[in-house]
Tab-separated table of C-alpha atoms in Angstrom:
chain	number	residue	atom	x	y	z
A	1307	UNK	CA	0.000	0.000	0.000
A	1308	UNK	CA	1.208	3.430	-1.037
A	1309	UNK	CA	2.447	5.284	2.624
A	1310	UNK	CA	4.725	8.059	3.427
A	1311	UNK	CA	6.335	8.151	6.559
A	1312	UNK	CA	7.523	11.276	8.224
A	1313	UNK	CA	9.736	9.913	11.301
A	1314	UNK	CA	9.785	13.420	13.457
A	1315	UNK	CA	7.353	14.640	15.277
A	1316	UNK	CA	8.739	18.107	15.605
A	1317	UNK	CA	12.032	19.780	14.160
A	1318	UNK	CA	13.383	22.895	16.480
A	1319	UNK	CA	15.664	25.169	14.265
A	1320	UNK	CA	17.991	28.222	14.763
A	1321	UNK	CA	17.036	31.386	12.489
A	1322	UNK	CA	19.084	31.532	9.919
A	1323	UNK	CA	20.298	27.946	10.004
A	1324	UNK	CA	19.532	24.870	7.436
A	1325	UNK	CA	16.072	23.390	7.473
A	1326	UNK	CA	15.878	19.630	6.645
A	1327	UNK	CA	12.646	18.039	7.281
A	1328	UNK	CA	12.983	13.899	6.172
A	1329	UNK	CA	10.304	11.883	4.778
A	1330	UNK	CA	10.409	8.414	3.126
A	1331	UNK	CA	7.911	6.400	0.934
A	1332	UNK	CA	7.349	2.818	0.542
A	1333	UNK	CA	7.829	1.344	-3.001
A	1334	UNK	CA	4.929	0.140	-5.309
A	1335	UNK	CA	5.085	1.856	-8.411
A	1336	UNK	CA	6.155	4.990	-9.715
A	1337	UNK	CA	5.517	7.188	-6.925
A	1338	UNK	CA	4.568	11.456	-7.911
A	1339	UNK	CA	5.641	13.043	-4.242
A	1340	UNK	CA	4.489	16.494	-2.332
A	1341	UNK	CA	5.445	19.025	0.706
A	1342	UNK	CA	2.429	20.924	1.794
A	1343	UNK	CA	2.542	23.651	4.467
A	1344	UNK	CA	-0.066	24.268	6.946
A	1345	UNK	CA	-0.555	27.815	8.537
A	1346	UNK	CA	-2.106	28.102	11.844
A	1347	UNK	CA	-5.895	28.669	10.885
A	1348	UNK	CA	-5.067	28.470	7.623
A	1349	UNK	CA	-5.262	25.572	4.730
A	1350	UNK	CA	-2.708	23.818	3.223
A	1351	UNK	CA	-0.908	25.619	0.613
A	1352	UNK	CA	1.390	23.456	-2.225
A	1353	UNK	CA	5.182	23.546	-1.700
A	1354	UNK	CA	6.547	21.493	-4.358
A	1355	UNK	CA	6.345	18.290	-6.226
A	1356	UNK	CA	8.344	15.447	-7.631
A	1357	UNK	CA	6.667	14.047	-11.076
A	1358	UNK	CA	9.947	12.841	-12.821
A	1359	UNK	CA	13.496	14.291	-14.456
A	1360	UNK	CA	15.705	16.340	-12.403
A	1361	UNK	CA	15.784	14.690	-8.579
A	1362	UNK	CA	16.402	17.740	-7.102
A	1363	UNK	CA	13.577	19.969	-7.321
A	1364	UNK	CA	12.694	23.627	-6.075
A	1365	UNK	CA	9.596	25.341	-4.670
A	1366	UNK	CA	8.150	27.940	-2.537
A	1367	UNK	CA	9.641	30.097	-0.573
A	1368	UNK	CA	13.376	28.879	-1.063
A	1369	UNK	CA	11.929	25.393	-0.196
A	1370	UNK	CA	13.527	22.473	-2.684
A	1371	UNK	CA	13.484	18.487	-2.095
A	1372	UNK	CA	15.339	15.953	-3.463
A	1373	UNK	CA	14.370	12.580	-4.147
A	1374	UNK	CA	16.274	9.919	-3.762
A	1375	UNK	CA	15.019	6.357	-4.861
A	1376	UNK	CA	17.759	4.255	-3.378
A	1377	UNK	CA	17.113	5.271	-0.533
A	1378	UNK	CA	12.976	6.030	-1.027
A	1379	UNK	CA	13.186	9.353	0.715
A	1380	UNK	CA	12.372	12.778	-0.248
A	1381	UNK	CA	13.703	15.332	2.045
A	1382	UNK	CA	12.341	18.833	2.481
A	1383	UNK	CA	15.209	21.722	2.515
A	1384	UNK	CA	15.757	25.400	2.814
A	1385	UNK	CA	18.911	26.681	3.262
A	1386	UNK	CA	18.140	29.504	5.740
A	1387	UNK	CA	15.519	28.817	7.768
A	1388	UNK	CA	13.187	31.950	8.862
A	1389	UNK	CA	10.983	32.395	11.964
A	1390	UNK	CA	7.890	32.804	9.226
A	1391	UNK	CA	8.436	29.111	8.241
A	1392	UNK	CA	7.280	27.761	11.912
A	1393	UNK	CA	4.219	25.536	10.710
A	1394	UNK	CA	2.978	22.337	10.010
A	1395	UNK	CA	4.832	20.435	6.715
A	1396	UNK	CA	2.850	17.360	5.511
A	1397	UNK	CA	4.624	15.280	3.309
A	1398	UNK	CA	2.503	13.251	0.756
A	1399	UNK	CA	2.251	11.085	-1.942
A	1400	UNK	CA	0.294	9.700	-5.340
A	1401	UNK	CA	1.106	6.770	-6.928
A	1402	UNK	CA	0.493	6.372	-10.775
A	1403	UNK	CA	-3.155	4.877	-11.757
A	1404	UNK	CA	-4.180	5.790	-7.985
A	1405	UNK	CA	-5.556	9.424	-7.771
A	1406	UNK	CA	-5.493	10.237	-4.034
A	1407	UNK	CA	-3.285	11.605	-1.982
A	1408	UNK	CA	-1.830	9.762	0.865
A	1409	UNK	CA	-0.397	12.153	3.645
A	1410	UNK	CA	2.546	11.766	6.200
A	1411	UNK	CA	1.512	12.879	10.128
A	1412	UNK	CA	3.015	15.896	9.457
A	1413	UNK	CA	5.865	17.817	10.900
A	1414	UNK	CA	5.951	20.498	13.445
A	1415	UNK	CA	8.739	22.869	12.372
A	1416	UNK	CA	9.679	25.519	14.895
A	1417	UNK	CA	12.360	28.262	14.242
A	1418	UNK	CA	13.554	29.730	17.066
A	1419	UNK	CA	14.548	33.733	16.693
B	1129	UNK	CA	-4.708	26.301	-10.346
B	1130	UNK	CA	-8.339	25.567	-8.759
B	1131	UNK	CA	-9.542	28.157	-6.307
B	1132	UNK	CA	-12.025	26.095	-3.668
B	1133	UNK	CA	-14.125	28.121	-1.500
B	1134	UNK	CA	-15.867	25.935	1.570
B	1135	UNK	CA	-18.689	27.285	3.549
B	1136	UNK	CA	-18.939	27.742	6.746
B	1137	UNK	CA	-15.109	27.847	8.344
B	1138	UNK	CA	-15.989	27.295	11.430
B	1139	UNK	CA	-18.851	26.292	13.817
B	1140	UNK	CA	-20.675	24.950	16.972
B	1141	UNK	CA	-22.407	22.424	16.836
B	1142	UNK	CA	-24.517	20.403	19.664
B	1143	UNK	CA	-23.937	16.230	19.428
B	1144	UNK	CA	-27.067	14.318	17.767
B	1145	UNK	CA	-27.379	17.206	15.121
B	1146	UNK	CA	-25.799	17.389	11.850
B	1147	UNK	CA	-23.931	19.936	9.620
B	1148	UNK	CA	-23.695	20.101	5.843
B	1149	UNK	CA	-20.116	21.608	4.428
B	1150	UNK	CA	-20.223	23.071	0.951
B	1151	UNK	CA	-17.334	23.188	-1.481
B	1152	UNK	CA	-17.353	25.332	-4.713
B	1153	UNK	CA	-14.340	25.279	-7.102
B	1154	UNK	CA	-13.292	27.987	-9.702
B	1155	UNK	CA	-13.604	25.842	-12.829
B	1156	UNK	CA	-15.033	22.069	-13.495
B	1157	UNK	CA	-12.682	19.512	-12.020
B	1158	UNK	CA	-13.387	15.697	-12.332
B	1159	UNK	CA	-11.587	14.508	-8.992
B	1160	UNK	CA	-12.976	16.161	-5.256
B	1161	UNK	CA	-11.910	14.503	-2.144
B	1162	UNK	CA	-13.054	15.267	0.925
B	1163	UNK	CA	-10.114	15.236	3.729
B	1164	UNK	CA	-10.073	15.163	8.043
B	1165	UNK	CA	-7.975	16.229	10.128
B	1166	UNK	CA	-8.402	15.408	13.829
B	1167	UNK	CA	-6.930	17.654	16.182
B	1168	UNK	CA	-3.014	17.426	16.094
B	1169	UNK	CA	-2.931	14.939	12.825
B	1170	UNK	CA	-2.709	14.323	9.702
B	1171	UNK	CA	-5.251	14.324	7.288
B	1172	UNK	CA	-7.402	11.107	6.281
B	1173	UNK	CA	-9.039	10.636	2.784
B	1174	UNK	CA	-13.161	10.083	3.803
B	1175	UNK	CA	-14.465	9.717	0.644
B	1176	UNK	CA	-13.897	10.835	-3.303
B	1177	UNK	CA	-17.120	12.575	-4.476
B	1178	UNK	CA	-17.823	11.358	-8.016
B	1179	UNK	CA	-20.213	13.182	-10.312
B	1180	UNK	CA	-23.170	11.811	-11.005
B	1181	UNK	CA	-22.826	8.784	-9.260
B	1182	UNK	CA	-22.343	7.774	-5.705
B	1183	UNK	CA	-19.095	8.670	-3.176
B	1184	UNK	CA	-16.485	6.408	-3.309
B	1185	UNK	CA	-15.681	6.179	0.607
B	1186	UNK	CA	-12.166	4.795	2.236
B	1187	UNK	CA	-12.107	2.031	4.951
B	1188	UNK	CA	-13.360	3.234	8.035
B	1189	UNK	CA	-16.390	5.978	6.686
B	1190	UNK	CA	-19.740	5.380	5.433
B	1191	UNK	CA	-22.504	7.527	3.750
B	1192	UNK	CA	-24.829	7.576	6.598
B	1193	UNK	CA	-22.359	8.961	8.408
B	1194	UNK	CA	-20.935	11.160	5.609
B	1195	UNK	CA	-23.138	11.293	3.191
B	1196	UNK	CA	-21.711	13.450	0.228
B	1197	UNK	CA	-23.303	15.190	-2.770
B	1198	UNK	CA	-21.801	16.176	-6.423
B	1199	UNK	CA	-24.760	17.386	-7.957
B	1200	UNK	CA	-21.429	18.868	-10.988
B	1201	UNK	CA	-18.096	19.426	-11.886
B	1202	UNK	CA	-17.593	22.451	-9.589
B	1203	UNK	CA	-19.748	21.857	-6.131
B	1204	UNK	CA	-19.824	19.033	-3.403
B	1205	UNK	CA	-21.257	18.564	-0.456
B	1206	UNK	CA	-19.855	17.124	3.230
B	1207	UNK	CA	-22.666	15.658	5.538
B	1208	UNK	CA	-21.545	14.968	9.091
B	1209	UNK	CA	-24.400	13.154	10.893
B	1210	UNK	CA	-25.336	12.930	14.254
B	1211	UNK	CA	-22.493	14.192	15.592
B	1212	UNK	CA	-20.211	13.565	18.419
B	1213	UNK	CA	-17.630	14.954	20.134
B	1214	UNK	CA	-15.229	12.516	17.900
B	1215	UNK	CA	-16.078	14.275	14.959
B	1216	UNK	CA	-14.434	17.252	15.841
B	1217	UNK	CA	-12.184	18.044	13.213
B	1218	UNK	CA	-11.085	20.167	10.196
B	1219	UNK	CA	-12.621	19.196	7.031
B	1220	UNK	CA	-11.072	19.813	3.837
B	1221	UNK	CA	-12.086	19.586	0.566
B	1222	UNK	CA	-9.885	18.760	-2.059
B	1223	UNK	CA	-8.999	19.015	-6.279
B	1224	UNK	CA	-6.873	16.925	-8.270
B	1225	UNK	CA	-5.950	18.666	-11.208
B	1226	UNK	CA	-4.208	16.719	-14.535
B	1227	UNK	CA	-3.929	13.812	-11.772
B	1228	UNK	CA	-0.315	15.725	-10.322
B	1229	UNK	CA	-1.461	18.915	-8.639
B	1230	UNK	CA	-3.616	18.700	-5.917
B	1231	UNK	CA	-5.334	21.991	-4.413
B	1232	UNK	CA	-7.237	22.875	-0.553
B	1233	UNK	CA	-9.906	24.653	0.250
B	1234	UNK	CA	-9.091	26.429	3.925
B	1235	UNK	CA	-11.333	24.195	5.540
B	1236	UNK	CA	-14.304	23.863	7.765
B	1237	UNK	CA	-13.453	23.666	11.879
B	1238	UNK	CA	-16.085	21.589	13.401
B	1239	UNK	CA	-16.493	21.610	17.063
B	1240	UNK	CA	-19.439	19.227	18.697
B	1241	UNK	CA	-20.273	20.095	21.910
């Protein structure tokens, strides 16, 4: 069954330090993988996806992921971390011929001033 | 993009009563989910709400519990029935566009007291 696992349940940063939040996928089929953000009070808003080509991929807000199918992960990274990037990052996944989303728990990122 | 707009986002609600959520998208989309998220989780897939023909619901929910409605391309309709406490939640309603790019509405916040 198509699962994404996101082994932390909270990730405390520095300001202006690098952001890595991990998340790994179980193999059956080509997998198409996403980072979602959650606001407080606020719905989830698209980060970035993996389809195909180029692992390494870049999104929103200096955001970029790499995925890496040796190892079936697909890390979330920003090179700076801000204070306006504390929120909730779900990590998901679609597998071809299967339409819906399957979501990680979700990560708590905190970035301490 | 697909902009979703649910209605309400946010409300009361005393146990034994129920609450219908409406979703309305921008432009006519073939694949609507409809998402939960219990307090501090991740989101779970309830059902996918297929036009013209009845939900499609994932192990664990069942239309007379959540009964949905997809009367088109652009609207659906969330159900929760008889309500508990348990079914305090956000519910989200969700697009799939070109089977890669999924988009949110912000979500309803249900609290059954």
């Amino acid at each position: 069954a198509q699962s994404v696992a996101q082994p932390e349940d909270q990730v405390n940063v520095a300001e202006g330090n690098p952001l890595t939040v991990k998340c790994t996928y179980s193999v059956s089929g080509n997998p198409y993988l996403f980072w979602y953000v959650q606001y407080p009070n606020r719905g989830l808003q698209f980060l970035l996806k993996y389809i195909t080509g180029d692992n390494l991929v870049k999104g929103s807000y200096g955001f970029e992921a790499e995925f890496n199918k040796s190892q079936t992960s697909f890390h979330l990274k920003k090179p700076s971390a801000l204070v306006s990037d504390s929120a909730l990052y779900f990590c998901a996944v679609i597998y071809y011929g299967n339409n819906r989303l399957a979501f990680g728990k979700g990560n708590q990122v905190v970035v301490i001033p | 993009s697909a902009v979703i707009s649910q209605k309400p986002s946010r409300d009361i609600c005393q146990r034994g009563t129920s609450l219908t959520i409406q979703c309305q998208v921008d432009s006519q989309v073939t694949m609507m989910f409809w998402y939960r998220q219990q307090p501090g989780q991740s989101l779970t897939l309830i059902a996918t709400a297929n036009q013209g023909s009845e939900a499609t619901y994932e192990s664990g929910f069942v239309i007379d519990k959540f009964p949905i409605s997809r009367p088109n391309l652009t609207f659906s309709t969330l159900t929760v029935s008889n309500m508990s406490p348990e079914d305090s939640s956000i519910y989200l309603c969700s697009v799939l566009l070109g089977n890669t790019e999924a988009f949110f509405g912000q979500g309803t916040r249900l609290t059954v007291v």
